[in-house]
Amino acid sequence: MKKDLALRPVDFTSSFLSCEKDLEAILRKLFIESQPYSDDLKRLLVINTKDCLDNKTSVVYKNAIKDMSLAKLRE
């Protein structure tokens, strides 16, 4: 299968000019549109404690995740 993919002519229509737009679409899909999983992913990135996934009822953790926007995640 790898050989078939390597020999197949590929027409890439992406350029470095669209890289920023593509990155925005990928981040939006990961952190916003995949709802039950996006909150877990945000917890792993934002909250640096061992119980970030276990303690889902904590008000402090919920507020930190709710206030985290896509722009803040990129920073």
CSV table of C-alpha atoms in Angstrom, one decimal:
chain,number,residue,atom,x,y,z
A,1,MET,CA,0.0,0.0,0.0
A,2,LYS,CA,2.8,2.4,0.8
A,3,LYS,CA,4.3,1.7,-2.6
A,4,ASP,CA,1.0,2.6,-4.3
A,5,LEU,CA,0.8,5.9,-2.5
A,6,ALA,CA,4.4,6.8,-3.3
A,7,LEU,CA,4.0,6.1,-7.0
A,8,ARG,CA,0.7,7.8,-7.5
A,9,PRO,CA,0.9,11.3,-8.9
A,10,VAL,CA,0.0,13.8,-6.2
A,11,ASP,CA,-1.5,17.2,-6.9
A,12,PHE,CA,-0.8,19.4,-4.0
A,13,THR,CA,-2.7,22.6,-4.1
A,14,SER,CA,-1.4,23.9,-0.8
A,15,SER,CA,1.2,26.7,-0.5
A,16,PHE,CA,2.9,28.6,2.3
A,17,LEU,CA,0.4,31.4,1.8
A,18,SER,CA,-2.4,29.0,2.9
A,19,CYS,CA,-0.5,27.6,5.8
A,20,GLU,CA,-1.9,30.0,8.4
A,21,LYS,CA,-5.5,29.3,7.2
A,22,ASP,CA,-4.8,25.5,7.3
A,23,LEU,CA,-3.4,25.7,10.8
A,24,GLU,CA,-6.5,27.7,11.9
A,25,ALA,CA,-8.8,25.0,10.5
A,26,ILE,CA,-6.8,22.2,12.2
A,27,LEU,CA,-6.8,23.9,15.6
A,28,ARG,CA,-10.5,24.7,15.3
A,29,LYS,CA,-11.3,21.1,14.5
A,30,LEU,CA,-9.2,19.8,17.4
A,31,PHE,CA,-10.1,22.3,20.1
A,32,ILE,CA,-13.7,23.5,19.3
A,33,GLU,CA,-15.6,21.2,17.0
A,34,SER,CA,-14.8,17.8,18.6
A,35,GLN,CA,-16.6,18.7,21.7
A,36,PRO,CA,-16.2,16.0,24.4
A,37,TYR,CA,-12.6,15.4,23.4
A,38,SER,CA,-11.6,19.0,22.9
A,39,ASP,CA,-12.2,19.7,26.6
A,40,ASP,CA,-9.9,16.9,27.6
A,41,LEU,CA,-7.3,18.1,25.2
A,42,LYS,CA,-7.5,21.6,26.6
A,43,ARG,CA,-7.2,20.2,30.1
A,44,LEU,CA,-4.0,18.4,29.2
A,45,LEU,CA,-2.5,21.5,27.7
A,46,VAL,CA,-3.7,24.2,30.1
A,47,ILE,CA,-3.8,22.5,33.6
A,48,ASN,CA,-0.4,21.2,34.7
A,49,THR,CA,-1.4,18.9,37.4
A,50,LYS,CA,-1.6,15.1,37.8
A,51,ASP,CA,-5.4,15.2,38.3
A,52,CYS,CA,-6.4,17.4,35.4
A,53,LEU,CA,-8.4,14.6,33.7
A,54,ASP,CA,-9.6,12.9,36.9
A,55,ASN,CA,-11.0,16.0,38.6
A,56,LYS,CA,-13.6,17.1,36.1
A,57,THR,CA,-16.0,18.6,38.7
A,58,SER,CA,-13.6,21.2,39.9
A,59,VAL,CA,-14.9,24.7,39.4
A,60,VAL,CA,-11.4,26.2,39.0
A,61,TYR,CA,-10.6,23.8,36.2
A,62,LYS,CA,-13.9,24.4,34.5
A,63,ASN,CA,-13.4,28.1,34.5
A,64,ALA,CA,-9.8,27.8,33.2
A,65,ILE,CA,-11.0,25.7,30.3
A,66,LYS,CA,-14.1,27.8,29.5
A,67,ASP,CA,-12.0,31.0,29.5
A,68,MET,CA,-9.3,29.5,27.2
A,69,SER,CA,-9.8,30.7,23.6
A,70,LEU,CA,-8.1,29.5,20.5
A,71,ALA,CA,-6.0,32.6,20.4
A,72,LYS,CA,-4.8,32.0,23.9
A,73,LEU,CA,-3.9,28.4,23.1
A,74,ARG,CA,-1.8,29.5,20.2
A,75,GLU,CA,0.3,31.7,22.4
